[in-house]
């Protein structure tokens, strides 16, 4: 066994031990975790292992959820951790929340930083990508006339936040319109480069475009930004814990993500990364004693919130390690290609996402020529109980399909059967 594989195997083994060491786990959860740990070397196409992973979730047996792009369910082990910490909090809230559970935030920060590939001093824990990214958008010292480059395919909350600054502070938004999918780095870098002027201060980059699953080359765009002495804000809502990368390697200045997406952490958990030497200049969204402090914790003045949710993040990281980011990325890519390769022979099938791992992963978007996507999505749900989401945004019109680690290949067979059936209506 090579060294890397041995290391990953050890990590998975340790994480299984950590989770199984929790006194509050149900028998069903213990069985599922033990089952997963039985196949340390299973690959992306080894359904015996992935069936065990499915057992570790509590998915609806009568519905096939292919909208994991919206939000992911939590594994049983995470749900039970949140329930445990919540019950504990309710025994004596001010004591358990402020004196006990609040102390657990630093270990969670350490775990997230290790997974992200940066220092814990660069990670703030919060509630979601919107909060993380808007902290930077509203906290940046920009003045009238300063320019921001962004795309028409970015996420609405982020677009609205930038527009609010445009309206209030007179900053200037420079829009790029991407024709997706794109499988060429230069095309994307050139599009951003063409919008840069001497007034540009920052590039807003969506790491994975949520509408179609297109991956943007964050590292190349950071290099472009560096050549112009400007910064990059990375919307990593869809990429953290989805496929492997290190924040430091990407070289972005700021990054925000939702942990309730691909990490499968509790609903309402997120993370903000700020390069250490930039923390001081970003004002927090919720005031701290010293807004110019260089301590990343100044972004955590959220007041009273669910400490049970924060603590559940630590359990989600351990569960994630039991699969491993590399193996997870490969499986998600495998599942996407699995259904698309079957669907490609359906008359009129059009895919709006790349099948290459550098340009896409779990998330994809398709349409049927001449057919209404809303009608198709309703048909899939009404007749096959397959849950998808129709997307109509700017130049993108198609059905978004997002499997997750608990999706079985038989679920995807049924989904493709549903598309075939629709073509006969
Ligand atoms: C690209 C992108 N950015 C930001 C968000 C916002 O995430 P949240 O609702 O968790 O704040 C989403 C949500 O789907 C997204 O897809």
Short mmCIF file of C-alpha atoms and ligand atoms in Angstrom, two decimals:
data_model
loop_
_atom_site.label_atom_id
_atom_site.label_comp_id
_atom_site.label_asym_id
_atom_site.label_seq_id
_atom_site.Cartn_x
_atom_site.Cartn_y
_atom_site.Cartn_z
CA UNK A 1 0.00 0.00 0.00
CA UNK A 2 1.45 3.41 -0.89
CA UNK A 3 2.18 5.96 1.85
CA UNK A 4 -0.69 8.33 0.99
CA UNK A 5 -3.24 5.52 0.96
CA UNK A 6 -1.91 4.25 4.27
CA UNK A 7 -2.22 7.75 5.76
CA UNK A 8 -5.81 8.20 4.52
CA UNK A 9 -6.70 4.79 5.86
CA UNK A 10 -5.32 5.75 9.28
CA UNK A 11 -7.31 9.01 9.27
CA UNK A 12 -10.53 7.16 8.39
CA UNK A 13 -9.83 4.62 11.11
CA UNK A 14 -9.17 7.29 13.74
CA UNK A 15 -12.32 9.22 12.79
CA UNK A 16 -14.42 6.05 13.04
CA UNK A 17 -12.98 5.58 16.53
CA UNK A 18 -13.76 9.17 17.52
CA UNK A 19 -17.37 8.93 16.34
CA UNK A 20 -17.96 5.48 17.82
CA UNK A 21 -16.57 6.75 21.12
CA UNK A 22 -19.60 9.04 21.54
CA UNK A 23 -21.77 7.62 24.33
CA UNK A 24 -25.01 8.95 22.85
CA UNK A 25 -25.01 7.09 19.51
CA UNK A 26 -27.93 4.82 18.67
CA UNK A 27 -27.39 1.16 17.74
CA UNK A 28 -28.40 1.91 14.11
CA UNK A 29 -25.72 4.58 13.87
CA UNK A 30 -23.07 2.33 15.41
CA UNK A 31 -23.93 -0.43 12.93
CA UNK A 32 -23.72 1.94 9.97
CA UNK A 33 -20.38 3.42 11.04
CA UNK A 34 -18.92 0.00 11.76
CA UNK A 35 -20.14 -1.15 8.34
CA UNK A 36 -18.41 1.74 6.64
CA UNK A 37 -15.18 1.11 8.52
CA UNK A 38 -15.19 -2.48 7.22
CA UNK A 39 -14.26 -1.30 3.70
CA UNK A 40 -11.28 1.04 4.15
CA UNK A 41 -10.01 0.54 0.61
CA UNK A 42 -13.32 0.64 -1.30
CA UNK A 43 -13.21 2.69 -4.48
CA UNK A 44 -15.64 5.07 -6.18
CA UNK A 45 -17.53 2.23 -7.90
CA UNK A 46 -17.63 -0.22 -4.99
CA UNK A 47 -21.36 -0.21 -4.24
CA UNK A 48 -20.97 -2.49 -1.19
CA UNK A 49 -19.20 0.34 0.65
CA UNK A 50 -21.55 3.05 -0.64
CA UNK A 51 -24.59 1.04 0.50
CA UNK A 52 -23.06 1.21 4.00
CA UNK A 53 -22.70 4.97 3.59
CA UNK A 54 -26.40 5.13 2.69
CA UNK A 55 -27.20 3.32 5.96
CA UNK A 56 -25.38 6.09 7.81
CA UNK A 57 -28.04 8.58 6.64
CA UNK A 58 -31.78 8.69 7.32
CA UNK A 59 -32.97 9.34 3.78
CA UNK A 60 -36.60 9.02 2.77
CA UNK A 61 -37.10 5.52 1.37
CA UNK A 62 -39.91 6.61 -0.95
CA UNK A 63 -38.30 9.60 -2.59
CA UNK A 64 -35.10 10.01 -4.59
CA UNK A 65 -33.48 13.29 -3.65
CA UNK A 66 -31.43 14.65 -6.53
CA UNK A 67 -31.35 18.20 -5.22
CA UNK A 68 -28.40 17.87 -2.87
CA UNK A 69 -27.12 21.08 -4.44
CA UNK A 70 -29.66 22.95 -2.30
CA UNK A 71 -28.60 21.55 1.05
CA UNK A 72 -27.38 18.14 2.21
CA UNK A 73 -28.88 15.91 4.87
CA UNK A 74 -26.76 15.15 7.92
CA UNK A 75 -25.54 11.63 8.66
CA UNK A 76 -27.18 9.99 11.67
CA UNK A 77 -24.03 10.53 13.74
CA UNK A 78 -24.27 14.30 13.22
CA UNK A 79 -28.02 14.45 13.88
CA UNK A 80 -27.54 12.54 17.12
CA UNK A 81 -24.66 14.78 18.21
CA UNK A 82 -26.80 17.90 17.69
CA UNK A 83 -29.69 16.33 19.61
CA UNK A 84 -27.31 15.40 22.43
CA UNK A 85 -25.76 18.88 22.70
CA UNK A 86 -29.17 20.48 22.46
CA UNK A 87 -30.55 18.35 25.29
CA UNK A 88 -27.47 19.16 27.36
CA UNK A 89 -27.94 22.89 26.65
CA UNK A 90 -31.52 22.70 27.87
CA UNK A 91 -30.48 21.33 31.26
CA UNK A 92 -28.96 24.71 32.23
CA UNK A 93 -28.63 26.84 29.09
CA UNK A 94 -26.34 29.61 30.29
CA UNK A 95 -23.99 27.14 31.99
CA UNK A 96 -23.77 24.47 29.27
CA UNK A 97 -23.85 26.84 26.29
CA UNK A 98 -21.50 29.56 27.50
CA UNK A 99 -19.20 27.71 29.86
CA UNK A 100 -19.00 24.25 28.33
CA UNK A 101 -20.01 24.06 24.64
CA UNK A 102 -18.53 27.46 23.75
CA UNK A 103 -15.16 26.00 24.79
CA UNK A 104 -15.54 23.47 22.00
CA UNK A 105 -15.31 26.09 19.26
CA UNK A 106 -11.50 26.11 19.12
CA UNK A 107 -11.19 22.37 18.41
CA UNK A 108 -13.83 22.75 15.68
CA UNK A 109 -11.85 25.65 14.20
CA UNK A 110 -8.70 23.48 14.19
CA UNK A 111 -10.49 20.65 12.40
CA UNK A 112 -11.95 22.96 9.73
CA UNK A 113 -8.58 24.64 9.15
CA UNK A 114 -6.85 21.27 8.74
CA UNK A 115 -9.49 20.21 6.20
CA UNK A 116 -9.28 23.54 4.34
CA UNK A 117 -5.46 23.69 4.31
CA UNK A 118 -4.91 26.95 6.22
CA UNK A 119 -4.21 28.24 9.72
CA UNK A 120 -6.99 28.11 12.35
CA UNK A 121 -6.25 31.82 12.84
CA UNK A 122 -7.76 32.38 9.39
CA UNK A 123 -11.08 30.58 9.99
CA UNK A 124 -14.26 32.04 11.49
CA UNK A 125 -17.27 29.82 12.16
CA UNK A 126 -20.67 31.24 11.25
CA UNK A 127 -24.03 30.25 9.80
CA UNK A 128 -23.67 29.96 6.04
CA UNK A 129 -22.02 31.16 2.81
CA UNK A 130 -24.26 34.21 2.61
CA UNK A 131 -23.08 35.40 6.02
CA UNK A 132 -19.43 34.60 5.27
CA UNK A 133 -19.37 36.28 1.86
CA UNK A 134 -21.46 39.28 2.91
CA UNK A 135 -19.08 39.83 5.82
CA UNK A 136 -16.37 40.48 3.22
CA UNK A 137 -18.60 42.29 0.71
CA UNK A 138 -19.85 44.78 3.33
CA UNK A 139 -16.65 44.80 5.39
CA UNK A 140 -14.23 45.75 2.59
CA UNK A 141 -13.02 49.36 2.64
CA UNK A 142 -14.22 50.36 -0.88
CA UNK A 143 -15.01 53.90 -2.02
CA UNK A 144 -17.06 55.40 -4.86
CA UNK A 145 -15.58 54.50 -8.24
CA UNK A 146 -13.81 51.35 -7.03
CA UNK A 147 -14.62 48.42 -9.31
CA UNK A 148 -15.58 44.81 -8.68
CA UNK A 149 -15.58 42.14 -11.40
CA UNK A 150 -18.32 39.50 -11.12
CA UNK A 151 -20.39 37.28 -13.40
CA UNK A 152 -24.09 37.15 -14.27
CA UNK A 153 -23.97 33.51 -13.19
CA UNK A 154 -23.04 34.29 -9.56
CA UNK A 155 -25.41 33.50 -6.68
CA UNK A 156 -28.33 35.96 -6.18
CA UNK A 157 -27.54 36.78 -2.51
CA UNK A 158 -24.01 37.77 -3.47
CA UNK A 159 -25.14 39.75 -6.50
CA UNK A 160 -27.67 41.58 -4.31
CA UNK A 161 -25.02 42.35 -1.69
CA UNK A 162 -22.70 43.88 -4.31
CA UNK A 163 -25.63 45.81 -5.82
CA UNK A 164 -26.44 47.18 -2.37
CA UNK A 165 -22.88 48.52 -2.12
CA UNK A 166 -23.19 49.94 -5.61
CA UNK A 167 -26.40 51.70 -4.59
CA UNK A 168 -25.14 52.92 -1.25
CA UNK A 169 -21.43 53.57 -1.79
CA UNK A 170 -21.16 54.19 -5.53
CA UNK A 171 -18.83 51.29 -6.28
CA UNK A 172 -18.93 50.09 -9.90
CA UNK A 173 -19.87 46.53 -10.90
CA UNK A 174 -18.25 45.11 -14.03
CA UNK A 175 -20.24 42.16 -15.32
CA UNK A 176 -19.02 39.14 -17.27
CA UNK A 177 -21.51 36.83 -18.99
CA UNK A 178 -20.25 33.23 -19.24
CA UNK A 179 -21.58 30.79 -21.86
CA UNK A 180 -21.47 27.48 -19.99
CA UNK A 181 -20.08 24.88 -20.01
CA UNK A 182 -16.49 25.98 -20.60
CA UNK A 183 -13.62 23.48 -20.63
CA UNK A 184 -10.82 25.93 -21.29
CA UNK A 185 -8.99 27.85 -18.57
CA UNK A 186 -7.82 30.62 -20.89
CA UNK A 187 -11.38 31.48 -22.00
CA UNK A 188 -12.42 32.07 -18.39
CA UNK A 189 -9.25 33.90 -17.34
CA UNK A 190 -9.45 36.12 -20.44
CA UNK A 191 -13.08 36.98 -19.67
CA UNK A 192 -12.12 38.20 -16.18
CA UNK A 193 -8.96 39.90 -17.48
CA UNK A 194 -10.95 41.87 -20.06
CA UNK A 195 -13.05 43.44 -17.28
CA UNK A 196 -10.07 44.55 -15.15
CA UNK A 197 -9.16 48.27 -15.18
CA UNK A 198 -6.86 50.38 -12.95
CA UNK A 199 -9.93 50.95 -10.67
CA UNK A 200 -10.54 47.22 -10.10
CA UNK A 201 -10.12 46.16 -6.45
CA UNK A 202 -11.47 42.62 -6.34
CA UNK A 203 -12.65 39.64 -8.43
CA UNK A 204 -15.75 37.87 -7.15
CA UNK A 205 -15.32 34.23 -8.20
CA UNK A 206 -17.92 31.49 -7.77
CA UNK A 207 -15.83 28.35 -7.44
CA UNK A 208 -18.65 26.12 -8.65
CA UNK A 209 -21.54 27.84 -10.43
CA UNK A 210 -24.59 26.53 -8.60
CA UNK A 211 -26.87 26.59 -11.68
CA UNK A 212 -24.85 24.12 -13.79
CA UNK A 213 -21.94 22.82 -11.68
CA UNK A 214 -19.28 24.59 -13.75
CA UNK A 215 -15.98 24.84 -11.88
CA UNK A 216 -14.08 28.11 -12.33
CA UNK A 217 -10.24 27.98 -12.18
CA UNK A 218 -9.76 29.72 -8.82
CA UNK A 219 -5.98 29.31 -8.81
CA UNK A 220 -5.48 30.82 -12.27
CA UNK A 221 -7.85 33.67 -11.38
CA UNK A 222 -5.88 34.31 -8.16
CA UNK A 223 -2.71 34.48 -10.25
CA UNK A 224 -4.41 36.95 -12.59
CA UNK A 225 -5.50 39.04 -9.59
CA UNK A 226 -1.97 38.97 -8.17
CA UNK A 227 -0.57 40.30 -11.46
CA UNK A 228 -2.87 43.32 -11.04
CA UNK A 229 -2.30 43.71 -7.28
CA UNK A 230 -5.97 43.03 -6.54
CA UNK A 231 -7.84 40.48 -4.42
CA UNK A 232 -10.12 37.45 -4.92
CA UNK A 233 -13.29 36.66 -2.98
CA UNK A 234 -14.13 32.99 -3.54
CA UNK A 235 -17.71 31.77 -3.21
CA UNK A 236 -16.94 28.16 -2.30
CA UNK A 237 -20.50 27.31 -1.22
CA UNK A 238 -20.44 24.26 -3.48
CA UNK A 239 -16.87 23.08 -3.36
CA UNK A 240 -15.66 22.77 0.24
CA UNK A 241 -15.63 19.05 1.17
CA UNK A 242 -17.00 18.21 -2.32
CA UNK A 243 -13.65 17.55 -4.01
CA UNK A 244 -10.08 18.05 -2.78
CA UNK A 245 -8.19 21.37 -2.81
CA UNK A 246 -6.19 23.53 -0.38
CA UNK A 247 -7.16 27.18 0.13
CA UNK A 248 -3.48 28.15 0.31
CA UNK A 249 -2.80 26.45 -2.98
CA UNK A 250 -5.69 28.30 -4.65
CA UNK A 251 -4.20 31.55 -3.33
CA UNK A 252 -7.53 33.36 -2.86
CA UNK A 253 -7.74 36.25 -0.39
CA UNK A 254 -11.18 35.52 1.08
CA UNK A 255 -13.47 32.50 0.92
CA UNK A 256 -16.92 31.67 2.25
CA UNK A 257 -18.73 28.35 2.34
CA UNK A 258 -21.77 26.61 3.80
CA UNK A 259 -20.93 23.58 5.90
CA UNK A 260 -24.52 22.29 5.55
CA UNK A 261 -23.85 21.65 1.88
CA UNK A 262 -21.07 19.20 1.04
CA UNK A 263 -19.66 18.66 4.54
CA UNK A 264 -23.15 17.48 5.62
CA UNK A 265 -22.83 19.49 8.83
CA UNK A 266 -25.90 20.75 10.73
CA UNK A 267 -28.27 23.16 8.94
CA UNK A 268 -27.18 26.73 9.55
CA UNK A 269 -23.40 26.21 9.74
CA UNK A 270 -20.82 28.02 7.65
CA UNK A 271 -17.23 29.16 7.50
CA UNK A 272 -15.27 32.25 6.51
CA UNK A 273 -11.60 32.20 5.52
CA UNK A 274 -9.58 35.41 5.44
CA UNK A 275 -5.88 35.51 4.59
CA UNK A 276 -4.14 36.42 7.87
CA UNK A 277 -2.73 39.81 6.81
CA UNK A 278 -6.13 40.98 5.48
CA UNK A 279 -8.19 40.34 8.63
CA UNK A 280 -7.47 43.77 10.14
CA UNK A 281 -8.99 45.75 7.28
CA UNK A 282 -12.33 43.88 7.07
CA UNK A 283 -14.98 45.33 9.38
CA UNK A 284 -17.20 42.65 10.96
CA UNK A 285 -20.88 42.50 9.97
CA UNK A 286 -21.87 42.26 13.64
CA UNK A 287 -19.81 44.67 15.72
CA UNK A 288 -16.82 43.53 17.79
CA UNK A 289 -14.98 45.46 20.56
CA UNK A 290 -12.23 46.40 18.08
CA UNK A 291 -13.42 46.33 14.45
CA UNK A 292 -9.85 46.58 13.16
CA UNK A 293 -8.57 43.69 15.29
CA UNK A 294 -6.44 41.11 13.51
CA UNK A 295 -8.08 38.29 15.43
CA UNK A 296 -10.42 36.25 13.18
CA UNK A 297 -12.72 35.73 16.18
CA UNK A 298 -14.01 39.30 15.75
CA UNK A 299 -16.32 37.81 13.07
CA UNK A 300 -17.99 35.50 15.60
CA UNK A 301 -19.96 38.07 17.62
CA UNK A 302 -23.25 36.50 16.62
CA UNK A 303 -24.77 36.74 20.09
CA UNK A 304 -26.69 33.79 21.47
CA UNK A 305 -27.06 31.04 18.89
CA UNK A 306 -27.21 27.26 18.72
CA UNK A 307 -23.98 25.97 20.21
CA UNK A 308 -25.31 22.46 19.53
CA UNK A 309 -25.09 23.19 15.78
CA UNK A 310 -21.52 24.46 16.09
CA UNK A 311 -20.46 21.38 17.99
CA UNK A 312 -22.16 19.14 15.43
CA UNK A 313 -19.72 20.49 12.82
CA UNK A 314 -16.87 18.60 14.53
CA UNK A 315 -18.79 15.33 14.16
CA UNK A 316 -19.47 16.10 10.48
CA UNK A 317 -15.73 16.57 9.88
CA UNK A 318 -15.00 13.18 11.48
CA UNK A 319 -17.69 11.52 9.35
CA UNK A 320 -16.25 13.21 6.27
CA UNK A 321 -12.80 11.78 7.08
CA UNK A 322 -14.29 8.29 7.21
CA UNK A 323 -14.97 8.70 3.48
CA UNK A 324 -12.09 11.06 2.68
CA UNK A 325 -12.27 14.07 0.34
CA UNK A 326 -10.46 12.29 -2.50
CA UNK A 327 -12.70 9.25 -2.41
CA UNK A 328 -15.82 11.41 -2.04
CA UNK A 329 -14.88 13.61 -5.02
CA UNK A 330 -14.26 10.50 -7.13
CA UNK A 331 -17.56 8.90 -6.13
CA UNK A 332 -19.56 12.06 -6.84
CA UNK A 333 -17.89 12.38 -10.21
CA UNK A 334 -18.58 8.71 -10.89
CA UNK A 335 -22.30 9.13 -10.03
CA UNK A 336 -22.68 12.17 -12.29
CA UNK A 337 -21.04 10.39 -15.21
CA UNK A 338 -22.98 7.18 -14.44
CA UNK A 339 -26.40 8.72 -15.08
CA UNK A 340 -25.29 11.09 -17.85
CA UNK A 341 -23.70 8.29 -19.90
CA UNK A 342 -27.01 6.39 -19.79
CA UNK A 343 -29.08 9.48 -20.55
CA UNK A 344 -27.03 10.56 -23.54
CA UNK A 345 -28.91 8.20 -25.85
CA UNK A 346 -32.29 9.81 -24.95
CA UNK A 347 -33.59 11.78 -27.97
CA UNK A 348 -33.02 15.53 -27.50
CA UNK A 349 -30.88 15.14 -24.33
CA UNK A 350 -28.64 18.19 -23.85
CA UNK A 351 -26.07 18.42 -21.07
CA UNK A 352 -25.00 21.86 -19.86
CA UNK A 353 -22.14 20.63 -17.67
CA UNK A 354 -18.68 19.24 -18.39
CA UNK A 355 -17.97 15.56 -17.74
CA UNK A 356 -14.29 16.28 -17.07
CA UNK A 357 -13.23 16.29 -13.42
CA UNK A 358 -11.41 19.63 -13.67
CA UNK A 359 -14.62 21.39 -14.82
CA UNK A 360 -17.39 19.66 -12.87
CA UNK A 361 -18.23 17.11 -10.17
CA UNK A 362 -21.55 15.97 -8.63
CA UNK A 363 -23.72 18.83 -9.83
CA UNK A 364 -25.02 18.98 -13.41
CA UNK A 365 -27.74 20.51 -15.54
CA UNK A 366 -29.62 19.11 -18.54
CA UNK A 367 -32.60 19.78 -20.76
CA UNK A 368 -34.56 17.98 -23.48
CA UNK A 369 -34.72 19.85 -26.75
CA UNK A 370 -38.10 21.48 -27.28
CA UNK A 371 -39.51 20.34 -23.93
CA UNK A 372 -40.50 22.44 -20.91
CA UNK A 373 -38.14 21.89 -17.97
CA UNK A 374 -40.75 22.76 -15.31
CA UNK A 375 -43.10 20.17 -16.81
CA UNK A 376 -40.34 17.55 -16.94
CA UNK A 377 -39.29 18.22 -13.34
CA UNK A 378 -42.94 17.90 -12.18
CA UNK A 379 -43.33 14.66 -14.17
CA UNK A 380 -40.21 13.19 -12.54
CA UNK A 381 -41.57 13.98 -9.12
CA UNK A 382 -45.21 13.06 -9.69
CA UNK A 383 -44.59 9.76 -11.48
CA UNK A 384 -41.18 8.68 -10.18
CA UNK A 385 -40.80 10.59 -6.89
CA UNK A 386 -37.49 11.97 -8.09
CA UNK A 387 -36.84 15.42 -6.63
CA UNK A 388 -34.89 17.79 -8.93
CA UNK A 389 -34.93 21.54 -9.50
CA UNK A 390 -35.74 23.40 -12.74
CA UNK A 391 -33.38 26.36 -13.29
CA UNK A 392 -34.14 29.48 -15.31
CA UNK A 393 -31.43 32.03 -14.66
CA UNK A 394 -29.88 34.41 -17.20
CA UNK A 395 -28.67 32.21 -20.11
CA UNK A 396 -29.20 28.93 -18.20
CA UNK A 397 -32.34 26.83 -18.68
CA UNK A 398 -32.29 23.23 -17.53
CA UNK A 399 -32.91 20.80 -14.70
CA UNK A 400 -30.26 20.65 -12.01
CA UNK A 401 -29.40 17.14 -10.86
CA UNK A 402 -27.25 16.60 -7.77
CA UNK A 403 -26.64 13.17 -6.24
CA UNK A 404 -24.78 12.80 -2.95
CA UNK A 405 -22.70 10.10 -1.26
CA UNK A 406 -25.83 8.24 -0.14
CA UNK A 407 -27.29 8.12 -3.68
CA UNK A 408 -27.32 4.56 -5.00
CA UNK A 409 -26.73 3.76 -8.66
CA UNK A 410 -30.18 2.09 -8.68
CA UNK A 411 -31.68 5.50 -7.73
CA UNK A 412 -30.01 6.98 -10.81
CA UNK A 413 -31.27 4.11 -13.00
CA UNK A 414 -34.80 4.98 -11.90
CA UNK A 415 -34.21 8.66 -12.62
CA UNK A 416 -33.02 7.93 -16.17
CA UNK A 417 -36.01 5.61 -16.64
CA UNK A 418 -38.20 8.61 -15.70
CA UNK A 419 -36.61 10.83 -18.36
CA UNK A 420 -37.15 8.12 -20.97
CA UNK A 421 -40.80 7.81 -19.93
CA UNK A 422 -41.25 11.57 -20.27
CA UNK A 423 -40.04 11.53 -23.87
CA UNK A 424 -42.95 9.18 -24.67
CA UNK A 425 -45.58 11.64 -23.35
C1 LIG B 1 -22.90 29.55 -5.23
C2 LIG B 1 -23.67 29.79 -3.95
N1 LIG B 1 -23.29 30.77 -3.14
C3 LIG B 1 -23.91 31.04 -1.99
C4 LIG B 1 -25.00 30.30 -1.59
C5 LIG B 1 -25.69 30.64 -0.31
O1 LIG B 1 -25.64 29.57 0.58
P1 LIG B 1 -26.43 29.67 1.97
O2 LIG B 1 -27.88 29.70 1.65
O3 LIG B 1 -26.04 28.45 2.70
O4 LIG B 1 -25.97 30.93 2.61
C6 LIG B 1 -25.45 29.26 -2.40
C7 LIG B 1 -26.62 28.45 -2.02
O5 LIG B 1 -27.07 27.56 -2.70
C8 LIG B 1 -24.77 29.00 -3.61
O6 LIG B 1 -25.16 28.02 -4.44
#
